[in-house]
Coordinates of C-alpha atoms and ligand atoms in Angstrom, one line a residue:
X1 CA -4.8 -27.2 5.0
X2 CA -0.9 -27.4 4.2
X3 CA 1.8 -27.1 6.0
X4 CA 5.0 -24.8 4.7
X5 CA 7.0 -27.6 3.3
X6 CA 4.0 -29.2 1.5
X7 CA 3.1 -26.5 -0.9
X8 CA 3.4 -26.3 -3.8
X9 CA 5.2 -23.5 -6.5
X10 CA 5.3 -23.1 -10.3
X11 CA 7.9 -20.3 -11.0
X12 CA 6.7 -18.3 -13.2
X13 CA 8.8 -15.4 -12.7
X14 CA 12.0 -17.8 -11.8
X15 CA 12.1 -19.6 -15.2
X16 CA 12.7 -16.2 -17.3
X17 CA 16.2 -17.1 -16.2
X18 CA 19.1 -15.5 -15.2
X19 CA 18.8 -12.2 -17.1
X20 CA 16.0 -11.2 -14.5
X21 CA 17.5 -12.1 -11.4
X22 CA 20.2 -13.5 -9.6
X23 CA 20.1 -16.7 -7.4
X24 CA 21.4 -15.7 -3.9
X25 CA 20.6 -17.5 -0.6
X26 CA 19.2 -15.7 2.3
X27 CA 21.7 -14.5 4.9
X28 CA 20.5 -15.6 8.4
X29 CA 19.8 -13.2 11.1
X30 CA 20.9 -14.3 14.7
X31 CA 18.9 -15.6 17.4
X32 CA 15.4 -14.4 15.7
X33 CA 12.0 -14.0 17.4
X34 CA 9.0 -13.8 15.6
X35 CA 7.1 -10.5 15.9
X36 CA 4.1 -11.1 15.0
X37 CA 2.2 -13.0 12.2
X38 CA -1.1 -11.9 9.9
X39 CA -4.0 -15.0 10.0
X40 CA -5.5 -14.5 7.0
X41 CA -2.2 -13.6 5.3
X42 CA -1.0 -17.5 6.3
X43 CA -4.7 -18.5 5.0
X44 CA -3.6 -17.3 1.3
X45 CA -1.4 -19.9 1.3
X46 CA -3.6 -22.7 2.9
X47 CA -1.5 -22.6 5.8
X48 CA -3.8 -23.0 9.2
X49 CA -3.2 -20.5 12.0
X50 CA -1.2 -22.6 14.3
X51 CA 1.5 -22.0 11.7
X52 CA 2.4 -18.7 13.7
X53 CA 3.8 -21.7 16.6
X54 CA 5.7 -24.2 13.5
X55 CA 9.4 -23.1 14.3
X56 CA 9.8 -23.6 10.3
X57 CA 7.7 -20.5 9.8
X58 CA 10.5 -18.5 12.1
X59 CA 13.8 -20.1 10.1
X60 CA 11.7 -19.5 6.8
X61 CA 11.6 -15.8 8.2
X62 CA 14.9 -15.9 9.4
X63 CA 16.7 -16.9 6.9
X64 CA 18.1 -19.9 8.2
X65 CA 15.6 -21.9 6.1
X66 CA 14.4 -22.1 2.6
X67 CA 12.5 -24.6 0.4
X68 CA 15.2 -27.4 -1.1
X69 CA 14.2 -27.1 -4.3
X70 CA 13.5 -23.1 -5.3
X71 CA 16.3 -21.8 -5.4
X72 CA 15.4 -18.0 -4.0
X73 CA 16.1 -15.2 -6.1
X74 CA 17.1 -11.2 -5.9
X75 CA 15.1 -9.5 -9.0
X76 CA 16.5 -7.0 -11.4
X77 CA 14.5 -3.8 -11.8
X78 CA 15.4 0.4 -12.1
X79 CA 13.5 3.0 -11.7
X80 CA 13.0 6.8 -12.1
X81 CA 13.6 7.7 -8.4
X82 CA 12.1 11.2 -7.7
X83 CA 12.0 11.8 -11.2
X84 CA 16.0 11.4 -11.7
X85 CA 15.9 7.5 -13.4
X86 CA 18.9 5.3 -11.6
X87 CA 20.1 3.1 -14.0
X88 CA 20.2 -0.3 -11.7
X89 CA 18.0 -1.1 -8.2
X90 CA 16.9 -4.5 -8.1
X91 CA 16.3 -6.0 -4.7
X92 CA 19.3 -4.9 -2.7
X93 CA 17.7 -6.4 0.1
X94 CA 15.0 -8.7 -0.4
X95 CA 14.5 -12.0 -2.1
X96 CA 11.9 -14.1 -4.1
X97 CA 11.8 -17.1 -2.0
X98 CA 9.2 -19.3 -3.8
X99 CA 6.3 -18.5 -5.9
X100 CA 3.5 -20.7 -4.0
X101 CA 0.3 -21.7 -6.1
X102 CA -2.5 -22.5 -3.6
X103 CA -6.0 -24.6 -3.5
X104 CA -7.9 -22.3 -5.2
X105 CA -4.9 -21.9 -8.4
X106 CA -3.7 -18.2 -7.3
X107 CA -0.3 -17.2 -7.5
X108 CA 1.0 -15.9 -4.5
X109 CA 4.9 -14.4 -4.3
X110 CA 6.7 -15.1 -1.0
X111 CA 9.5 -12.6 -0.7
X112 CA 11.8 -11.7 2.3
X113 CA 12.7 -8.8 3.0
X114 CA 15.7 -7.9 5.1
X115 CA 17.4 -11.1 3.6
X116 CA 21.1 -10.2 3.7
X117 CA 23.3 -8.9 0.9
X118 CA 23.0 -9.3 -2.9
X119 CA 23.9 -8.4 -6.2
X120 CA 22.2 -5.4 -6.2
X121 CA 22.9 -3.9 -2.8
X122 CA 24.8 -0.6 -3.5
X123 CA 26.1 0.6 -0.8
X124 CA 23.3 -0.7 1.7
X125 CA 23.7 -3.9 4.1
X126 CA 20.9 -5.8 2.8
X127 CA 18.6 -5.6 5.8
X128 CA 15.9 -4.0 7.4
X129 CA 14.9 -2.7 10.9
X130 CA 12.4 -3.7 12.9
X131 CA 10.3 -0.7 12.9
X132 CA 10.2 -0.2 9.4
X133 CA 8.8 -3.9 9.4
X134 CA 6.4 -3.3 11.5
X135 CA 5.0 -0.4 9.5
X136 CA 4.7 -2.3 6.5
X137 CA 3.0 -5.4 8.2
X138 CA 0.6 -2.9 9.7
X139 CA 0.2 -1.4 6.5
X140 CA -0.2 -3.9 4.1
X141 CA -2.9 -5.7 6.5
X142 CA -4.7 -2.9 7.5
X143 CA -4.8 -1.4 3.5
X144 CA -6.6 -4.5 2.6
X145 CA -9.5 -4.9 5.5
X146 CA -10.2 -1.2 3.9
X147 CA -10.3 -2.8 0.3
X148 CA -7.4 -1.4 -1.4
X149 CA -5.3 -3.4 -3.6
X150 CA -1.8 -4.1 -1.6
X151 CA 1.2 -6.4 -1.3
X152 CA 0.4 -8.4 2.1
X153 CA 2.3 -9.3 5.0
X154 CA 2.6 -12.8 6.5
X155 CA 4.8 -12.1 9.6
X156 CA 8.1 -10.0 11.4
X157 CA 10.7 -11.5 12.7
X158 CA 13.7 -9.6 15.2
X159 CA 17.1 -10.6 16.2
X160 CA 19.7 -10.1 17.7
X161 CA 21.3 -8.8 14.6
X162 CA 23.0 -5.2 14.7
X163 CA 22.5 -2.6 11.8
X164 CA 23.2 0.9 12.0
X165 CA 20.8 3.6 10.5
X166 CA 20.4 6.9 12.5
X167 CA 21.2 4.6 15.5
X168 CA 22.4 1.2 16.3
X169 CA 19.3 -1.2 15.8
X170 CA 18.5 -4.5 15.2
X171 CA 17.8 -6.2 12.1
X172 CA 14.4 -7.7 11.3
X173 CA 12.6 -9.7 8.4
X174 CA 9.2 -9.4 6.8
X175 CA 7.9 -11.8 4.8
X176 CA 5.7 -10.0 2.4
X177 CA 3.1 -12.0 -0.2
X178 CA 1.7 -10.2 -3.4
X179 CA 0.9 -12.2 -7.2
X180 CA 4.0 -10.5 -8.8
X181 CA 6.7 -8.3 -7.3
X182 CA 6.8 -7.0 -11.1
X183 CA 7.0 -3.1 -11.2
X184 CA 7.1 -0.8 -14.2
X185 CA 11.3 -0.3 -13.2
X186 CA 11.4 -3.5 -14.2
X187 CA 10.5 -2.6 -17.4
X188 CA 12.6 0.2 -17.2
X189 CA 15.6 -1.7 -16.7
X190 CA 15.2 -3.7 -20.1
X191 CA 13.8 -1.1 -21.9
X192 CA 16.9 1.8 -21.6
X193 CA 19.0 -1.2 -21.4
X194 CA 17.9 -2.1 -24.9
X195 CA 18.0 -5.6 -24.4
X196 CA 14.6 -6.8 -26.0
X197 CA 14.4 -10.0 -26.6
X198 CA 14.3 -9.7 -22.5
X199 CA 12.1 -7.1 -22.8
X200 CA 10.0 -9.1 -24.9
X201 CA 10.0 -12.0 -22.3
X202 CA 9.1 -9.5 -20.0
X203 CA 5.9 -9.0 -22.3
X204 CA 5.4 -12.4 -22.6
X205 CA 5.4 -13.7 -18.2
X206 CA 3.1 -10.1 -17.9
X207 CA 0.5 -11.1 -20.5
X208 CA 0.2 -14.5 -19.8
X209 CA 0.9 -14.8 -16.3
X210 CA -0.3 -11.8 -15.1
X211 CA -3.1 -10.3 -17.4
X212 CA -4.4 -13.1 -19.6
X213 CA -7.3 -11.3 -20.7
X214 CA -5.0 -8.7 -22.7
X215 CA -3.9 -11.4 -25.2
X216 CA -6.6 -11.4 -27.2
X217 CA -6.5 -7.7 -27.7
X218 CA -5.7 -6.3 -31.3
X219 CA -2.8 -4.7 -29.4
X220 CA -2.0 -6.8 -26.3
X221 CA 0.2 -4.4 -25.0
X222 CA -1.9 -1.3 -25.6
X223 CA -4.4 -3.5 -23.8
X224 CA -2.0 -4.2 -20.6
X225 CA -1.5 -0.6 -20.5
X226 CA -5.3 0.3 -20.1
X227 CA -5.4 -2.4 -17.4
X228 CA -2.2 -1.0 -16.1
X229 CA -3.7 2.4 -16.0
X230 CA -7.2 1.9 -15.0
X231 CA -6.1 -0.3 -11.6
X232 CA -3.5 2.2 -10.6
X233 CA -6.4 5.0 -10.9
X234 CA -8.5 3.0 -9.1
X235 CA -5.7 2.1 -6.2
X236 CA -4.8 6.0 -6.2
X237 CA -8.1 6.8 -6.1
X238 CA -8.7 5.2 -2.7
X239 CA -5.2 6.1 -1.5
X240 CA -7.2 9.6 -2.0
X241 CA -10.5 8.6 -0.5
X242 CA -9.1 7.0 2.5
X243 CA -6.3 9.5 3.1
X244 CA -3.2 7.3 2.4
X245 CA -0.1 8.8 1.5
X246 CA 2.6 6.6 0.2
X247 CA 5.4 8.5 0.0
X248 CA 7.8 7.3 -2.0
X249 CA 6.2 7.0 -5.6
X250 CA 9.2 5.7 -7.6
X251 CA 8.6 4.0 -10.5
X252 CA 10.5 0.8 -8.8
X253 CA 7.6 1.3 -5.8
X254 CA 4.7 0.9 -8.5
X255 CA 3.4 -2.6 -9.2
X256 CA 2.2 -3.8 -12.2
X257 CA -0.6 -5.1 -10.6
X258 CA -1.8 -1.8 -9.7
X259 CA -1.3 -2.9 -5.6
X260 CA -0.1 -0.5 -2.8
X261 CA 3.8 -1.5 -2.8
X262 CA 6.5 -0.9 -1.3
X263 CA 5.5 1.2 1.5
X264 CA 8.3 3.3 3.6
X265 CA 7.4 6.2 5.3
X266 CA 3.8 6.2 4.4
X267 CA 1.1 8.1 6.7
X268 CA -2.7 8.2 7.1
X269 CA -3.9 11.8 7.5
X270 CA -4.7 12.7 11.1
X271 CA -6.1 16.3 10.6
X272 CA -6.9 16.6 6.8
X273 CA -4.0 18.7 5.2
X274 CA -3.8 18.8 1.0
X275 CA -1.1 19.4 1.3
X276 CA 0.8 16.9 3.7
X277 CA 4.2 15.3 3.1
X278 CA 4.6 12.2 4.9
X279 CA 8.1 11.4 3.9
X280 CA 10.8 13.7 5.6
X281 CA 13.6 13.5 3.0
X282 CA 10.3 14.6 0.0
X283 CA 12.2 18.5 0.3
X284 CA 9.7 19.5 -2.1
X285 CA 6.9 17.4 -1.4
X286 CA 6.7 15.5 -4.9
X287 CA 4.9 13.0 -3.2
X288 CA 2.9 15.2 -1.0
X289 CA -1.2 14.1 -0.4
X290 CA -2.0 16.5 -3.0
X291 CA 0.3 14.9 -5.9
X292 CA -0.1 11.6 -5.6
X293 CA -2.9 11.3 -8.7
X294 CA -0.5 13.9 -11.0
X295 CA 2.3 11.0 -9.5
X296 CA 0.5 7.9 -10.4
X297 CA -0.1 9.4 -14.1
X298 CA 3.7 10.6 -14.2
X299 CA 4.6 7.4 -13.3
X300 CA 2.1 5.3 -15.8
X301 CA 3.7 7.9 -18.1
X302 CA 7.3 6.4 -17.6
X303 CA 5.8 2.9 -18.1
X304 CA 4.0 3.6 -20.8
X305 CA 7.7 5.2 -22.6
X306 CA 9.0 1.3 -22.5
X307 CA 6.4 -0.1 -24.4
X308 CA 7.1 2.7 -27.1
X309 CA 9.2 -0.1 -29.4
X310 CA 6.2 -2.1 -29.6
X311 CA 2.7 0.3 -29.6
X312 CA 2.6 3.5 -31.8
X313 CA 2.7 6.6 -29.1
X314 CA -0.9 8.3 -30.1
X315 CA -2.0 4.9 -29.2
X316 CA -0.5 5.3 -25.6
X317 CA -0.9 8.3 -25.4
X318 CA -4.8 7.7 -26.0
X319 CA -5.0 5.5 -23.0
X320 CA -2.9 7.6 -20.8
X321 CA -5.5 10.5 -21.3
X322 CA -8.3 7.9 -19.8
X323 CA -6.5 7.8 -16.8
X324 CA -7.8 11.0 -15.5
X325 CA -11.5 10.0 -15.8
X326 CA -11.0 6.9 -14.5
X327 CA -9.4 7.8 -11.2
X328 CA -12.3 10.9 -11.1
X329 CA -15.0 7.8 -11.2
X330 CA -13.2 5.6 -8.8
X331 CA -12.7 9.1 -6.1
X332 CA -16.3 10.1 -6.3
X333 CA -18.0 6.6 -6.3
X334 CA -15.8 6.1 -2.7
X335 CA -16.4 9.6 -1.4
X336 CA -20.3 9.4 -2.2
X337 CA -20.4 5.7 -0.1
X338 CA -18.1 7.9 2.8
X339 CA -20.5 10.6 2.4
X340 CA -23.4 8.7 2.8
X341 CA -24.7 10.3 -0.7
X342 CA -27.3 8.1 -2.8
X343 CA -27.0 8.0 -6.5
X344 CA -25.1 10.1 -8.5
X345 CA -25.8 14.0 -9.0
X346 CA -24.0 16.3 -11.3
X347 CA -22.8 19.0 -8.5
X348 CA -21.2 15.8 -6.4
X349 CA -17.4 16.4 -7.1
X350 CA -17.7 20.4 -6.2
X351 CA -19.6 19.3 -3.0
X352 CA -16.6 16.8 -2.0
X353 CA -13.6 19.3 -3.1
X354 CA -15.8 22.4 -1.1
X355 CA -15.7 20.2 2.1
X356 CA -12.4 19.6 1.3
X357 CA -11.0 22.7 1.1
X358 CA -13.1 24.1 4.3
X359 CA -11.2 20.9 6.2
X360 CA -8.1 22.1 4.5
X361 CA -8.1 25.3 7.0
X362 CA -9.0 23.7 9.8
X363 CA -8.5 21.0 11.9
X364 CA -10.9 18.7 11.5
X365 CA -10.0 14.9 11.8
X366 CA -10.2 13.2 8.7
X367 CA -11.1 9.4 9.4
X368 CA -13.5 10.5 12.4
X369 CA -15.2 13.6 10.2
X370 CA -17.2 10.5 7.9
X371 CA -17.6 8.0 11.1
X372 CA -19.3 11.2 13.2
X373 CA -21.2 12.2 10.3
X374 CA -23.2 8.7 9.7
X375 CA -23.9 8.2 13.4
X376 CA -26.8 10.7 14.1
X377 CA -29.4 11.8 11.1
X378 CA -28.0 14.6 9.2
X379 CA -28.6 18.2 10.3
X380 CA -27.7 16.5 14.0
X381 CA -24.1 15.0 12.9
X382 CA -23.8 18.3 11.0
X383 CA -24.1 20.7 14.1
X384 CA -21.5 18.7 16.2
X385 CA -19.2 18.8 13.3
X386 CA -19.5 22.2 12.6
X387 CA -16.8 23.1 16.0
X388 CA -14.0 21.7 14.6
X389 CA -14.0 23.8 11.6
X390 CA -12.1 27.8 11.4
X391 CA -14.6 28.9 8.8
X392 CA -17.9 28.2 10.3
X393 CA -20.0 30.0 8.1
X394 CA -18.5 28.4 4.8
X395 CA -19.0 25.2 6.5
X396 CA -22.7 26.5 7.3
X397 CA -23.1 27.3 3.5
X398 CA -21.5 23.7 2.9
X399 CA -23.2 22.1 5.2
X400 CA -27.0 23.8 3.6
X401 CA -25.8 22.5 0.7
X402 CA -25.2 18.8 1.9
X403 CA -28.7 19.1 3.4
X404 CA -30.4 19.6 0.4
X405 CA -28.4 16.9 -1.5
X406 CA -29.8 14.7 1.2
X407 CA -33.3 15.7 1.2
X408 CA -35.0 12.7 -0.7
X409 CA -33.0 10.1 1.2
X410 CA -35.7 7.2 2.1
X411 CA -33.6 5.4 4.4
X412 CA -34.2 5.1 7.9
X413 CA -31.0 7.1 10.1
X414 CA -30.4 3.2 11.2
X415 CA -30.0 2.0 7.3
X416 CA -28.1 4.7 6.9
X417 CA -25.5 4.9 9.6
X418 CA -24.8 1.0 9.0
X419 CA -24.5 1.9 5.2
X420 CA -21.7 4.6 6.1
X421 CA -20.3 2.6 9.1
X422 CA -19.3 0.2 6.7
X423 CA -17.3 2.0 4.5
X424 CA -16.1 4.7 7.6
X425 CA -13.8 2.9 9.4
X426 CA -13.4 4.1 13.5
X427 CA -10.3 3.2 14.0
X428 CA -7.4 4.4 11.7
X429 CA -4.4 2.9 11.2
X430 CA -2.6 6.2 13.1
X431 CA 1.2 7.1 12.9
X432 CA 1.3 7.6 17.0
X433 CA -0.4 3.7 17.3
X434 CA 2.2 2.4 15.4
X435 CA 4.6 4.9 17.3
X436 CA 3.5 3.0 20.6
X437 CA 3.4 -0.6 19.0
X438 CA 6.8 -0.1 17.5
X439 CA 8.5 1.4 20.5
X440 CA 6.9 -1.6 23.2
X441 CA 8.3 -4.4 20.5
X442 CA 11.7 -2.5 20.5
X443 CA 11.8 -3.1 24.4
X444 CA 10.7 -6.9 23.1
X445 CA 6.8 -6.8 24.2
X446 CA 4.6 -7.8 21.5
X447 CA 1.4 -7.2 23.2
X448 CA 0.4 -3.6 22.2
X449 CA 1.8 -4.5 18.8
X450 CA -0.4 -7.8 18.5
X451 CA -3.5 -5.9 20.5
X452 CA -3.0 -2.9 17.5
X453 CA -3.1 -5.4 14.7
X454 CA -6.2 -7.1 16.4
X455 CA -8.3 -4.4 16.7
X456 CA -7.3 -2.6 13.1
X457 CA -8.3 -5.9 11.9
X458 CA -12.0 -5.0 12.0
X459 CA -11.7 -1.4 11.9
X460 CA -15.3 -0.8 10.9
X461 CA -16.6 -2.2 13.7
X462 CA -16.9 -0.4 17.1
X463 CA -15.2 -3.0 19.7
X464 CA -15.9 -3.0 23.6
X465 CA -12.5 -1.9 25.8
X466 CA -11.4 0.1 22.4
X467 CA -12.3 3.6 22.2
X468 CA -8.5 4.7 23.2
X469 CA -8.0 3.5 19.5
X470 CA -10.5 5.4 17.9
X471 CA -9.2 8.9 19.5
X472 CA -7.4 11.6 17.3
X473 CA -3.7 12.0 18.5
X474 CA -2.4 13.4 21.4
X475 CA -0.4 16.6 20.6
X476 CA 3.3 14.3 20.6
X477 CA 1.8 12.2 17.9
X478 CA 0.5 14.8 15.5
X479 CA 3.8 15.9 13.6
X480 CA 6.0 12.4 14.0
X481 CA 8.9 12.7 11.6
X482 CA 9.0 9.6 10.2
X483 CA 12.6 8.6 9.0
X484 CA 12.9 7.3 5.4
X485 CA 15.6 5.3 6.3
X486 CA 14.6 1.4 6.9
Ligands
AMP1 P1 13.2 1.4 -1.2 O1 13.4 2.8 -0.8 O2 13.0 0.4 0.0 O3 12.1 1.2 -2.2 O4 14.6 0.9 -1.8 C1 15.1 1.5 -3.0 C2 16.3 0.6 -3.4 O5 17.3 0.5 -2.4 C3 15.9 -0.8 -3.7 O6 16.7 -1.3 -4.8 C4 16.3 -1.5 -2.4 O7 16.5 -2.9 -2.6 C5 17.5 -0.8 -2.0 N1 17.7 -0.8 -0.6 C6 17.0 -0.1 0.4 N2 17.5 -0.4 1.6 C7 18.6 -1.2 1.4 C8 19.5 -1.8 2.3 N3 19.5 -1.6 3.6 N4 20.5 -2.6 1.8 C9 20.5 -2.8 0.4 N5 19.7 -2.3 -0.4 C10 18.7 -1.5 0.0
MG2 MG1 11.5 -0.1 -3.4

């Protein structure tokens, strides 16, 4: 086990130099508390769990602290933002503090976010608010017990700090932890800038550093773009499968790593709606449920434009057309597991898009529909099910069908409800739990925040004194208009 000022860095991403980011020092926030801090986050970095109590770990958050010899850094990037591309983003509020290698050789980024004012801040103060900190810790930490790729979170910190958004509030930190905070915007940036020999080096830190196995491709960058291409379909593909909506799907938001980035007013579907729009300034719901795979291919689309100085287009544009396919495969293979379905059968896509669209026109929770469905055999889970849905006899002719598909299933009703518990989680990471949790820590208790955070940490296992966290929301919770600004 370390402790915070005995790991270790190589910076990777730091020694590209000056054309890629700008050396600023954090701007401390006053009097900081810590919020709340992720265990298995601090164990990526070796660090043991009583590092939550080292004061370091709150003036590392806050600001007031930073590792003698890194000097931390705000990144360059751009970014087509709702399809309009912004010239220059970069991290207006956030820096690279360190890049930490750990025990076991992995990279690991530490970045704050809400660090104070740099080059690249527009017209924003450089800092963040606590409850849009606390929906990213939430979200990054609760993304990952499901298994989908995502930055993580290491802690929150509040202060006594004062910001104004749609209200006075206070300013917070996160410290957020990902292998690169490389997206295809920062590709952008050199690209329409024309500057290539950065764009080059750019090439260069992504090959080696990131995706060694592409370098000894014919075509090392047609290779990083099928890798590029095949993790964000799979990422996409369980944003799909696990009803994740991101919300803001700017290029500048998509990592390069193919993880769940940058999250800001992000929701997990309550009642299943297509077409849901999670983030309140989307007017016409670009990045609504239903888009995000066209989104993820636009966006791949975008990247795949910078590397045209270096890969002939049909090439790209051969590997862009996989994308499709790929993020089909990754969909089904997850909806069979939540399904419960064995093997792979031909009519298994128009099965999953027929339940779909019958839970399209209802109101049938989405998270609870799969956990209900493995708990009794079949036919039983079927016929409780059935209520919740308007059209019962398209769910009836659904539901006959389901049967069927089921009928040469060996496995006892106890193999197969641990097989579907597993992948169904019970409790959901809901907008009106993180409602509660960020309202309490505004009126500074930390308890329903911590107790949240504690309990979505095993969300596939039913826990005793839980079951208010496995309910569907009351009605003050279902339509929360969650403000983009952050
Ligand atoms: P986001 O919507 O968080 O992905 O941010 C988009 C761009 O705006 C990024 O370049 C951010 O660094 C920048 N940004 C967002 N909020 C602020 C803020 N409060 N101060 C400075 N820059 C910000
Ligand atoms: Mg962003």
């Amino acid at each position: 086990m370390k402790r915070l000022d005995t790991l270790e860095f190589e910076p990777r991403f730091a020694r590209l130099g000056d054309a890629f980011s700008a050396v600023i020092k954090p701007s401390a926030i006053a009097q900081p508390l810590l919020v709340i801090c992720s265990q298995s986050a601090l164990a990526l970095l070796d660090l043991p769990a009583s590092t939550a109590e080292d004061p370091r770990l709150l003036q590392l958050a806050s600001g007031e602290w930073h590792w003698p010899n890194v000097a931390p850094r705000a990144m360059v990037y751009s970014g087509h933002q709702f399809g309009g591309y912004t010239p220059r983003l970069g991290d207006g509020r956030g820096l690279l503090l360190g890049e930490v290698v750990n025990n076991a050789g992995e990279h690991w980024d530490v970045h704050l976010k809400g660090a104070g004012l740099t080059p690249f801040s527009r017209t924003g103060d450089g800092r963040a608010v606590l409850r849009s900190s606390i929906r990213e810790f939430l979200a990054s930490e609760y993304l990952h017990t499901l298994g989908i790729a995502t930055s993580r979170a290491l802690c929150v910190a509040d202060s006594k700090t004062m910001v104004w958004r749609e209200q006075r509030e206070t300013a917070a930190t996160l410290i957020r932890l990902a292998p690169s905070h490389i997206r295809f915007g920062h590709f952008e940036y050199f690209y329409y800038n024309q500057k290539n020999a950065e764009l080059e080096q750019l090439h260069a830190h992504v090959l080696n550093d990131l995706y060694p196995e592409c370098l000894s491709a014919d075509e090392p960058l047609a290779a990083l773009l099928s890798a590029v291409v095949k993790r964000t379909a799979e990422t996409i593909a369980l944003w799909q499968a696990y009803g994740f909506c991101h919300g803001v799907m700017n290029t500048d938001n998509m990592s390069i790593l193919g993880l769940t980035f940058d999250f800001g007013p992000y929701a997990f579907l309550d009642d299943f709606k297509q077409a849901h729009i999670c983030n309140h300034s989307d007017h016409h719901g670009r990045y609504a449920f239903n888009q995000q795979v066209a989104m993820g291919y636009w966006n791949l689309t975008a990247f795949a434009e910078t590397l045209t100085r270096h890969v002939a287009v049909e090439r790209l544009q051969e590997i862009l057309d996989g994308y499709a396919a790929i993020q089909q495969q990754a969909y089904l293979t997850a909806m069979r597991a939540r399904l419960g379905l064995r093997g792979e059968q031909e009519g298994d896509a128009l099965l999953v898009d027929k339940l779909l669209a019958q839970m399209d026109h209802s109101a049938v929770d989405y998270t609870l529909f799969f956990r209900h469905l493995g708990e009794l055999p079949v036919a039983e889970a079927l016929a409780k099910l059935r209520d919740d849905f308007i059209n019962r006899a398209a769910f009836d002719e659904w539901s006959a069908e389901f049967i069927a598909r089921n009928a040469d299933d060996p496995r006892s009703q106890e193999q197969r409800r641990a097989q579907m518990h597993a992948v169904n989680p019970l409790y959901m990471l809901r907008n009106y739990l993180i409602q509660i949790a960020i309202e309490a820590a505004e009126d500074g208790d930390y308890a329903p925040l911590h107790r949240l955070h504690q309990v979505l940490s095993s969300p596939f296992t039913e826990q005793e004194g839980c079951a208010e966290y496995a309910q569907r929301p009351p009605d003050w919770g279902k339509h929360l208009s969650i403000s983009c600004s952050s």
